[in-house]
PDB file of C-alpha atoms in Angstrom:
ATOM      1  CA  MET A 105      23.063 -45.550  -5.090  1.00 47.00           C
ATOM      2  CA  GLN A 106      24.506 -48.910  -6.934  1.00 46.00           C
ATOM      3  CA  ASN A 107      23.761 -47.078 -10.115  1.00 56.00           C
ATOM      4  CA  ALA A 108      25.384 -44.137  -9.528  1.00 54.00           C
ATOM      5  CA  THR A 109      28.490 -45.686  -8.069  1.00 54.00           C
ATOM      6  CA  MET A 110      28.558 -48.208 -11.138  1.00 57.00           C
ATOM      7  CA  SER A 111      28.093 -45.026 -13.515  1.00 62.00           C
ATOM      8  CA  LYS A 112      31.115 -43.489 -11.734  1.00 60.00           C
ATOM      9  CA  THR A 113      33.328 -46.168 -12.054  1.00 61.00           C
ATOM     10  CA  PHE A 114      32.626 -46.418 -15.566  1.00 67.00           C
ATOM     11  CA  SER A 115      33.595 -42.814 -15.961  1.00 70.00           C
ATOM     12  CA  PHE A 116      36.788 -43.392 -14.375  1.00 66.00           C
ATOM     13  CA  ILE A 117      37.546 -46.271 -16.336  1.00 70.00           C
ATOM     14  CA  LYS A 118      37.030 -44.256 -19.488  1.00 73.00           C
ATOM     15  CA  MET A 119      38.922 -41.491 -18.167  1.00 73.00           C
ATOM     16  CA  MET A 120      41.498 -44.013 -18.091  1.00 72.00           C
ATOM     17  CA  GLN A 121      41.182 -45.408 -21.352  1.00 73.00           C
ATOM     18  CA  ASP A 122      41.529 -41.718 -23.096  1.00 77.00           C
ATOM     19  CA  ALA A 123      44.483 -40.977 -21.247  1.00 76.00           C
ATOM     20  CA  PHE A 124      46.507 -43.998 -21.953  1.00 77.00           C
ATOM     21  CA  LYS A 125      45.535 -43.826 -25.444  1.00 77.00           C
ATOM     22  CA  GLU A 126      46.764 -40.346 -25.833  1.00 79.00           C
ATOM     23  CA  SER A 127      49.920 -41.653 -23.923  1.00 78.00           C
ATOM     24  CA  ARG A 128      50.645 -44.337 -26.541  1.00 77.00           C
ATOM     25  CA  THR A 129      50.567 -41.519 -28.929  1.00 78.00           C
ATOM     26  CA  ARG A 130      53.010 -39.226 -27.441  1.00 80.00           C
ATOM     27  CA  VAL A 131      55.152 -42.327 -26.810  1.00 80.00           C
ATOM     28  CA  ALA A 132      55.390 -42.507 -30.641  1.00 79.00           C
ATOM     29  CA  GLU A 133      56.095 -38.795 -30.897  1.00 80.00           C
ATOM     30  CA  VAL A 134      58.708 -39.060 -28.866  1.00 81.00           C
ATOM     31  CA  ASN A 135      60.215 -42.005 -30.676  1.00 82.00           C
ATOM     32  CA  ALA A 136      59.953 -40.593 -34.170  1.00 81.00           C
ATOM     33  CA  ASN A 137      61.130 -37.211 -32.838  1.00 80.00           C
ATOM     34  CA  VAL A 138      64.435 -39.436 -31.292  1.00 82.00           C
ATOM     35  CA  GLU A 139      64.918 -41.801 -34.287  1.00 81.00           C
ATOM     36  CA  THR A 140      64.858 -38.618 -36.875  1.00 80.00           C
ATOM     37  CA  SER A 141      67.813 -36.720 -34.503  1.00 80.00           C
ATOM     38  CA  VAL A 142      70.074 -39.982 -33.942  1.00 81.00           C
ATOM     39  CA  SER A 143      69.671 -40.622 -38.125  1.00 78.00           C
ATOM     40  CA  GLY A 144      70.732 -36.662 -38.935  1.00 77.00           C
ATOM     41  CA  ILE A 145      73.169 -36.737 -36.048  1.00 79.00           C
ATOM     42  CA  ARG A 146      75.774 -35.841 -38.324  1.00 77.00           C
ATOM     43  CA  VAL A 147      73.933 -32.659 -39.901  1.00 75.00           C
ATOM     44  CA  SER A 148      72.875 -31.562 -36.195  1.00 76.00           C
ATOM     45  CA  ARG A 149      76.526 -31.606 -34.825  1.00 75.00           C
ATOM     46  CA  ALA A 150      77.744 -30.064 -38.190  1.00 72.00           C
ATOM     47  CA  TYR A 151      75.449 -27.408 -37.428  1.00 75.00           C
ATOM     48  CA  THR A 152      76.123 -27.121 -33.983  1.00 77.00           C
ATOM     49  CA  SER A 153      72.440 -27.450 -33.317  1.00 78.00           C
ATOM     50  CA  GLU A 154      72.578 -29.755 -30.461  1.00 79.00           C
ATOM     51  CA  SER A 155      70.590 -27.517 -28.104  1.00 83.00           C
ATOM     52  CA  HIS A 156      67.864 -27.048 -30.731  1.00 83.00           C
ATOM     53  CA  GLU A 157      67.522 -31.442 -30.625  1.00 83.00           C
ATOM     54  CA  ASN A 158      67.513 -31.230 -27.148  1.00 85.00           C
ATOM     55  CA  ALA A 159      65.014 -28.520 -26.714  1.00 86.00           C
ATOM     56  CA  LYS A 160      62.487 -30.702 -29.144  1.00 83.00           C
ATOM     57  CA  PHE A 161      63.025 -33.693 -27.230  1.00 83.00           C
ATOM     58  CA  ASP A 162      62.389 -31.852 -23.958  1.00 86.00           C
ATOM     59  CA  GLU A 163      59.202 -30.127 -25.528  1.00 84.00           C
ATOM     60  CA  ALA A 164      57.836 -33.617 -26.920  1.00 82.00           C
ATOM     61  CA  ASN A 165      58.977 -35.292 -23.461  1.00 83.00           C
ATOM     62  CA  GLU A 166      57.041 -32.722 -21.191  1.00 85.00           C
ATOM     63  CA  SER A 167      53.856 -33.022 -23.370  1.00 82.00           C
ATOM     64  CA  PHE A 168      54.182 -37.021 -22.864  1.00 82.00           C
ATOM     65  CA  LYS A 169      54.702 -36.537 -18.682  1.00 83.00           C
ATOM     66  CA  LYS A 170      51.545 -34.285 -18.781  1.00 83.00           C
ATOM     67  CA  VAL A 171      49.680 -37.076 -20.677  1.00 80.00           C
ATOM     68  CA  ARG A 172      50.993 -39.523 -18.405  1.00 80.00           C
ATOM     69  CA  GLY A 173      50.321 -37.551 -15.111  1.00 82.00           C
ATOM     70  CA  LYS A 174      46.770 -37.466 -16.223  1.00 79.00           C
ATOM     71  CA  ALA A 175      46.555 -41.444 -16.842  1.00 78.00           C
ATOM     72  CA  TYR A 176      48.256 -41.766 -13.010  1.00 80.00           C
ATOM     73  CA  ARG A 177      45.689 -39.400 -11.846  1.00 82.00           C
ATOM     74  CA  ALA A 178      42.890 -41.724 -13.594  1.00 77.00           C
ATOM     75  CA  MET A 179      44.138 -44.545 -12.104  1.00 78.00           C
ATOM     76  CA  GLY A 180      44.721 -42.982  -8.550  1.00 79.00           C
ATOM     77  CA  ILE A 181      41.067 -41.962  -8.274  1.00 79.00           C
ATOM     78  CA  PHE A 182      39.835 -45.135  -9.767  1.00 76.00           C
ATOM     79  CA  HIS A 183      42.343 -47.070  -6.975  1.00 78.00           C
ATOM     80  CA  SER A 184      41.541 -44.689  -4.287  1.00 80.00           C
ATOM     81  CA  GLY A 185      37.549 -45.412  -5.078  1.00 77.00           C
ATOM     82  CA  MET A 186      37.663 -48.915  -5.526  1.00 78.00           C
ATOM     83  CA  THR A 187      39.569 -49.552  -2.186  1.00 80.00           C
ATOM     84  CA  LEU A 188      36.751 -47.459  -0.567  1.00 82.00           C
ATOM     85  CA  LEU A 189      34.155 -49.046  -2.026  1.00 79.00           C
ATOM     86  CA  THR A 190      35.659 -52.352  -0.671  1.00 79.00           C
ATOM     87  CA  ASP A 191      36.486 -51.050   2.797  1.00 82.00           C
ATOM     88  CA  ILE A 192      32.843 -50.161   3.364  1.00 83.00           C
ATOM     89  CA  MET A 193      31.791 -53.714   2.135  1.00 80.00           C
ATOM     90  CA  TYR A 194      34.024 -55.045   4.870  1.00 80.00           C
ATOM     91  CA  LEU A 195      32.985 -52.672   7.486  1.00 84.00           C
ATOM     92  CA  ALA A 196      29.190 -53.140   6.761  1.00 83.00           C
ATOM     93  CA  VAL A 197      29.815 -56.775   7.281  1.00 81.00           C
ATOM     94  CA  LEU A 198      31.546 -56.322  10.636  1.00 82.00           C
ATOM     95  CA  ALA A 199      28.999 -53.921  12.129  1.00 85.00           C
ATOM     96  CA  ALA A 200      25.850 -55.992  10.812  1.00 84.00           C
ATOM     97  CA  GLY A 201      27.960 -59.185  12.184  1.00 82.00           C
ATOM     98  CA  GLY A 202      28.534 -57.371  15.456  1.00 82.00           C
ATOM     99  CA  LEU A 203      24.915 -56.581  15.590  1.00 85.00           C
ATOM    100  CA  PHE A 204      23.568 -59.971  15.014  1.00 83.00           C
ATOM    101  CA  PHE A 205      26.341 -61.892  17.365  1.00 80.00           C
ATOM    102  CA  TYR A 206      25.401 -59.332  20.088  1.00 80.00           C
ATOM    103  CA  TYR A 207      21.648 -60.046  19.936  1.00 81.00           C
ATOM    104  CA  GLY A 208      22.211 -63.824  19.616  1.00 81.00           C
ATOM    105  CA  LYS A 209      20.855 -64.388  15.979  1.00 81.00           C
ATOM    106  CA  ILE A 210      24.261 -65.952  15.090  1.00 80.00           C
ATOM    107  CA  ASP A 211      27.276 -67.541  17.452  1.00 82.00           C
ATOM    108  CA  GLY A 212      30.938 -66.915  17.214  1.00 79.00           C
ATOM    109  CA  GLY A 213      31.494 -69.547  14.614  1.00 81.00           C
ATOM    110  CA  ASP A 214      28.848 -68.041  12.031  1.00 81.00           C
ATOM    111  CA  PHE A 215      30.421 -64.316  12.588  1.00 79.00           C
ATOM    112  CA  ALA A 216      33.539 -65.987  11.722  1.00 82.00           C
ATOM    113  CA  ALA A 217      32.726 -67.472   8.748  1.00 82.00           C
ATOM    114  CA  PHE A 218      31.077 -64.499   7.271  1.00 80.00           C
ATOM    115  CA  ILE A 219      34.111 -62.328   8.017  1.00 80.00           C
ATOM    116  CA  LEU A 220      36.379 -65.268   5.834  1.00 82.00           C
ATOM    117  CA  TYR A 221      33.579 -65.315   3.492  1.00 81.00           C
ATOM    118  CA  THR A 222      33.573 -61.392   2.704  1.00 80.00           C
ATOM    119  CA  THR A 223      37.378 -61.416   2.726  1.00 79.00           C
ATOM    120  CA  SER A 224      37.474 -64.213   0.039  1.00 81.00           C
ATOM    121  CA  PHE A 225      34.850 -62.120  -2.023  1.00 79.00           C
ATOM    122  CA  ILE A 226      36.910 -59.096  -1.564  1.00 78.00           C
ATOM    123  CA  ARG A 227      40.448 -60.349  -2.216  1.00 80.00           C
ATOM    124  CA  PRO A 228      39.499 -60.874  -6.125  1.00 79.00           C
ATOM    125  CA  ILE A 229      38.437 -57.488  -6.154  1.00 76.00           C
ATOM    126  CA  ASN A 230      41.569 -55.823  -4.852  1.00 75.00           C
ATOM    127  CA  ASN A 231      43.479 -58.445  -7.200  1.00 78.00           C
ATOM    128  CA  LEU A 232      41.991 -56.912 -10.264  1.00 75.00           C
ATOM    129  CA  VAL A 233      42.319 -53.372  -9.032  1.00 72.00           C
ATOM    130  CA  MET A 234      46.038 -53.937  -8.858  1.00 73.00           C
ATOM    131  CA  ILE A 235      46.289 -55.283 -12.307  1.00 76.00           C
ATOM    132  CA  PHE A 236      43.826 -52.916 -13.808  1.00 72.00           C
ATOM    133  CA  GLU A 237      46.771 -50.305 -14.981  1.00 67.00           C
ATOM    134  CA  GLN A 238      48.174 -53.388 -16.890  1.00 75.00           C
ATOM    135  CA  ILE A 239      44.753 -54.331 -18.706  1.00 76.00           C
ATOM    136  CA  GLN A 240      44.187 -50.842 -19.568  1.00 73.00           C
ATOM    137  CA  ASN A 241      47.727 -50.399 -21.095  1.00 72.00           C
ATOM    138  CA  GLY A 242      46.854 -53.506 -22.845  1.00 77.00           C
ATOM    139  CA  MET A 243      43.306 -52.671 -24.297  1.00 77.00           C
ATOM    140  CA  THR A 244      44.761 -49.297 -25.690  1.00 75.00           C
ATOM    141  CA  GLY A 245      47.722 -50.552 -26.929  1.00 76.00           C
ATOM    142  CA  PHE A 246      45.313 -53.061 -28.862  1.00 81.00           C
ATOM    143  CA  THR A 247      43.550 -50.272 -29.975  1.00 79.00           C
ATOM    144  CA  ARG A 248      46.372 -48.175 -31.146  1.00 76.00           C
ATOM    145  CA  PHE A 249      47.510 -51.418 -33.329  1.00 82.00           C
ATOM    146  CA  VAL A 250      44.189 -51.813 -34.801  1.00 83.00           C
ATOM    147  CA  GLU A 251      43.675 -48.274 -35.812  1.00 79.00           C
ATOM    148  CA  ILE A 252      47.278 -48.474 -37.618  1.00 79.00           C
ATOM    149  CA  MET A 253      45.960 -52.013 -39.264  1.00 83.00           C
ATOM    150  CA  GLU A 254      42.729 -50.410 -40.422  1.00 80.00           C
ATOM    151  CA  VAL A 255      44.491 -47.186 -42.124  1.00 77.00           C
ATOM    152  CA  LYS A 256      43.426 -47.721 -45.787  1.00 76.00           C
ATOM    153  CA  PRO A 257      46.482 -48.432 -48.157  1.00 70.00           C
ATOM    154  CA  GLU A 258      47.860 -45.301 -50.289  1.00 65.00           C
ATOM    155  CA  GLU A 259      47.098 -46.142 -53.741  1.00 60.00           C
ATOM    156  CA  GLU A 260      43.514 -46.351 -54.804  1.00 66.00           C
ATOM    157  CA  THR A 261      41.825 -48.862 -56.903  1.00 67.00           C
ATOM    158  CA  GLY A 262      40.552 -47.770 -61.002  1.00 67.00           C
ATOM    159  CA  MET A 263      43.243 -45.180 -61.221  1.00 77.00           C
ATOM    160  CA  THR A 264      44.908 -44.599 -64.728  1.00 78.00           C
ATOM    161  CA  ASP A 265      48.333 -45.750 -65.411  1.00 82.00           C
ATOM    162  CA  PRO A 266      49.579 -42.815 -67.431  1.00 84.00           C
ATOM    163  CA  GLY A 267      52.628 -44.827 -68.551  1.00 86.00           C
ATOM    164  CA  VAL A 268      55.494 -42.837 -69.933  1.00 89.00           C
ATOM    165  CA  LEU A 269      55.109 -38.985 -68.849  1.00 89.00           C
ATOM    166  CA  LYS A 270      56.925 -35.983 -70.694  1.00 91.00           C
ATOM    167  CA  GLY A 271      56.954 -33.752 -67.628  1.00 88.00           C
ATOM    168  CA  ASP A 272      54.838 -30.858 -68.529  1.00 93.00           C
ATOM    169  CA  ILE A 273      53.818 -29.840 -65.183  1.00 93.00           C
ATOM    170  CA  ARG A 274      51.080 -27.260 -64.044  1.00 93.00           C
ATOM    171  CA  PHE A 275      49.902 -26.168 -60.979  1.00 93.00           C
ATOM    172  CA  GLU A 276      46.657 -23.899 -60.932  1.00 93.00           C
ATOM    173  CA  ASN A 277      45.816 -21.764 -57.893  1.00 92.00           C
ATOM    174  CA  VAL A 278      47.278 -24.240 -55.777  1.00 92.00           C
ATOM    175  CA  SER A 279      46.870 -23.879 -51.682  1.00 90.00           C
ATOM    176  CA  PHE A 280      48.398 -25.999 -49.202  1.00 89.00           C
ATOM    177  CA  HIS A 281      49.146 -26.240 -45.484  1.00 86.00           C
ATOM    178  CA  TYR A 282      49.805 -28.837 -42.902  1.00 83.00           C
ATOM    179  CA  GLY A 283      47.699 -30.501 -40.718  1.00 75.00           C
ATOM    180  CA  GLU A 284      43.759 -30.866 -40.776  1.00 72.00           C
ATOM    181  CA  ASP A 285      42.827 -27.579 -39.377  1.00 69.00           C
ATOM    182  CA  GLU A 286      41.325 -25.430 -41.704  1.00 67.00           C
ATOM    183  CA  ASP A 287      42.430 -22.397 -40.149  1.00 67.00           C
ATOM    184  CA  SER A 288      46.074 -23.054 -40.522  1.00 71.00           C
ATOM    185  CA  LYS A 289      48.120 -20.670 -42.258  1.00 79.00           C
ATOM    186  CA  ASN A 290      49.088 -21.951 -45.793  1.00 81.00           C
ATOM    187  CA  ILE A 291      52.671 -22.507 -46.684  1.00 83.00           C
ATOM    188  CA  ILE A 292      51.386 -22.190 -50.524  1.00 86.00           C
ATOM    189  CA  ASP A 293      48.579 -20.073 -50.919  1.00 87.00           C
ATOM    190  CA  GLY A 294      46.916 -19.570 -54.725  1.00 88.00           C
ATOM    191  CA  LEU A 295      49.771 -20.747 -56.765  1.00 88.00           C
ATOM    192  CA  ASP A 296      49.886 -20.653 -60.580  1.00 92.00           C
ATOM    193  CA  LEU A 297      52.746 -22.063 -61.641  1.00 91.00           C
ATOM    194  CA  HIS A 298      53.513 -24.034 -65.489  1.00 93.00           C
ATOM    195  CA  ILE A 299      57.158 -25.951 -66.035  1.00 92.00           C
ATOM    196  CA  PRO A 300      57.192 -26.646 -69.486  1.00 93.00           C
ATOM    197  CA  ALA A 301      58.657 -30.249 -70.540  1.00 91.00           C
ATOM    198  CA  GLY A 302      62.257 -30.168 -70.550  1.00 90.00           C
ATOM    199  CA  ARG A 303      62.854 -27.014 -68.570  1.00 91.00           C
ATOM    200  CA  THR A 304      65.033 -27.035 -65.992  1.00 92.00           C
ATOM    201  CA  VAL A 305      63.548 -24.851 -63.010  1.00 91.00           C
ATOM    202  CA  ALA A 306      65.447 -23.905 -59.693  1.00 91.00           C
ATOM    203  CA  LEU A 307      63.558 -23.011 -56.754  1.00 89.00           C
ATOM    204  CA  VAL A 308      65.475 -20.228 -54.351  1.00 90.00           C
ATOM    205  CA  GLY A 309      64.491 -19.236 -51.080  1.00 85.00           C
ATOM    206  CA  PRO A 310      64.811 -19.186 -47.442  1.00 83.00           C
ATOM    207  CA  SER A 311      64.459 -22.120 -45.248  1.00 78.00           C
ATOM    208  CA  GLY A 312      60.826 -22.694 -44.471  1.00 75.00           C
ATOM    209  CA  GLY A 313      59.685 -20.866 -47.724  1.00 79.00           C
ATOM    210  CA  GLY A 314      57.751 -24.150 -49.338  1.00 82.00           C
ATOM    211  CA  LYS A 315      60.677 -25.565 -51.607  1.00 86.00           C
ATOM    212  CA  THR A 316      60.508 -28.976 -50.590  1.00 85.00           C
ATOM    213  CA  THR A 317      56.972 -28.731 -50.081  1.00 87.00           C
ATOM    214  CA  LEU A 318      55.988 -27.855 -53.668  1.00 88.00           C
ATOM    215  CA  CYS A 319      58.096 -30.615 -54.650  1.00 88.00           C
ATOM    216  CA  HIS A 320      56.469 -33.228 -52.570  1.00 89.00           C
ATOM    217  CA  LEU A 321      53.152 -32.147 -54.029  1.00 91.00           C
ATOM    218  CA  ILE A 322      53.992 -33.470 -57.286  1.00 91.00           C
ATOM    219  CA  PRO A 323      54.444 -37.129 -56.477  1.00 89.00           C
ATOM    220  CA  ARG A 324      51.432 -37.000 -54.006  1.00 89.00           C
ATOM    221  CA  PHE A 325      53.278 -37.371 -50.696  1.00 87.00           C
ATOM    222  CA  TYR A 326      51.080 -34.559 -49.633  1.00 88.00           C
ATOM    223  CA  GLU A 327      47.625 -33.509 -50.961  1.00 88.00           C
ATOM    224  CA  THR A 328      46.689 -29.894 -51.952  1.00 89.00           C
ATOM    225  CA  VAL A 329      44.138 -28.220 -50.048  1.00 88.00           C
ATOM    226  CA  SER A 330      42.840 -26.564 -53.158  1.00 89.00           C
ATOM    227  CA  GLY A 331      43.732 -26.215 -56.699  1.00 91.00           C
ATOM    228  CA  SER A 332      44.853 -29.087 -58.928  1.00 92.00           C
ATOM    229  CA  ILE A 333      48.242 -29.965 -60.545  1.00 93.00           C
ATOM    230  CA  SER A 334      48.389 -31.835 -63.696  1.00 93.00           C
ATOM    231  CA  VAL A 335      51.057 -33.529 -65.454  1.00 93.00           C
ATOM    232  CA  ASP A 336      50.977 -33.541 -69.416  1.00 91.00           C
ATOM    233  CA  GLY A 337      47.280 -32.393 -68.987  1.00 90.00           C
ATOM    234  CA  MET A 338      46.364 -35.005 -66.599  1.00 91.00           C
ATOM    235  CA  ASP A 339      45.278 -34.219 -62.788  1.00 91.00           C
ATOM    236  CA  ILE A 340      47.645 -35.965 -60.644  1.00 90.00           C
ATOM    237  CA  LYS A 341      44.718 -37.313 -58.554  1.00 88.00           C
ATOM    238  CA  ASP A 342      43.308 -38.925 -61.562  1.00 88.00           C
ATOM    239  CA  ILE A 343      46.658 -41.078 -62.011  1.00 87.00           C
ATOM    240  CA  SER A 344      47.736 -43.955 -60.025  1.00 86.00           C
ATOM    241  CA  ARG A 345      50.290 -42.954 -57.626  1.00 86.00           C
ATOM    242  CA  TYR A 346      52.657 -45.732 -58.575  1.00 85.00           C
ATOM    243  CA  GLY A 347      52.465 -44.641 -62.073  1.00 87.00           C
ATOM    244  CA  LEU A 348      53.017 -41.447 -61.617  1.00 88.00           C
ATOM    245  CA  ARG A 349      56.099 -42.017 -59.038  1.00 88.00           C
ATOM    246  CA  ARG A 350      57.370 -44.241 -61.690  1.00 88.00           C
ATOM    247  CA  ASN A 351      57.865 -41.125 -63.848  1.00 90.00           C
ATOM    248  CA  ILE A 352      59.932 -39.048 -61.205  1.00 87.00           C
ATOM    249  CA  GLY A 353      63.243 -39.016 -60.362  1.00 86.00           C
ATOM    250  CA  MET A 354      64.097 -37.711 -56.728  1.00 81.00           C
ATOM    251  CA  VAL A 355      67.503 -36.720 -55.481  1.00 79.00           C
ATOM    252  CA  ALA A 356      66.403 -36.257 -51.532  1.00 70.00           C
ATOM    253  CA  GLN A 357      68.892 -34.561 -48.835  1.00 67.00           C
ATOM    254  CA  ASP A 358      69.002 -38.008 -46.978  1.00 61.00           C
ATOM    255  CA  VAL A 359      71.171 -41.024 -47.250  1.00 53.00           C
ATOM    256  CA  PHE A 360      67.961 -43.172 -47.548  1.00 42.00           C
TER     257      PHE A 360
END
């Protein structure tokens, strides 16, 4: 019985930990959306896309609310379960003490002392249950912090410094999609492209066609799913990111 109770308690704790961890991730997504919307507020207003920005926020916020609801549900189950356990313990002491007192095994003073001892034992448990949400929030926050701090640096060691590049760019059977899901639809699929050094090339197409993504693949802001990109005959994955990007001038669409 005791083992089953402990197992159930730990399962509730694990449920809370997972829910609070996911909640932290969703909060980060909401904050990122808000930051992007505020930094681009002039563009949003210029294109009268306030409703689109609000819809994006509502979508992220609804996701956060669902995750937070799961966390509070787990907290409610844990609180009610622990309260029931302590109440059963208190009731057992009252019933056992009452029987001992009825049959003359203990006197009134001993009975009162047992009740006081039980109350003193249960009070810290109740206090721990009350602050358990703060404990879980702190633990999941620290776990999230450790995950971020343990992310490997972008620059690898032992890579080639190319020096000054002329800019002969070649895409060979390059495919790319966002996310880690292998079933995701490719934004770029099997692209072969050669841009000789000194040539001016314009990429023209509708929004979302992959123009910016294509440009971001060259300085390795993104990594290709398949295929290779080379500059002056050197695969960019064999070149240090710093050395590669030092040769690239970029005029971005934002003011940063």
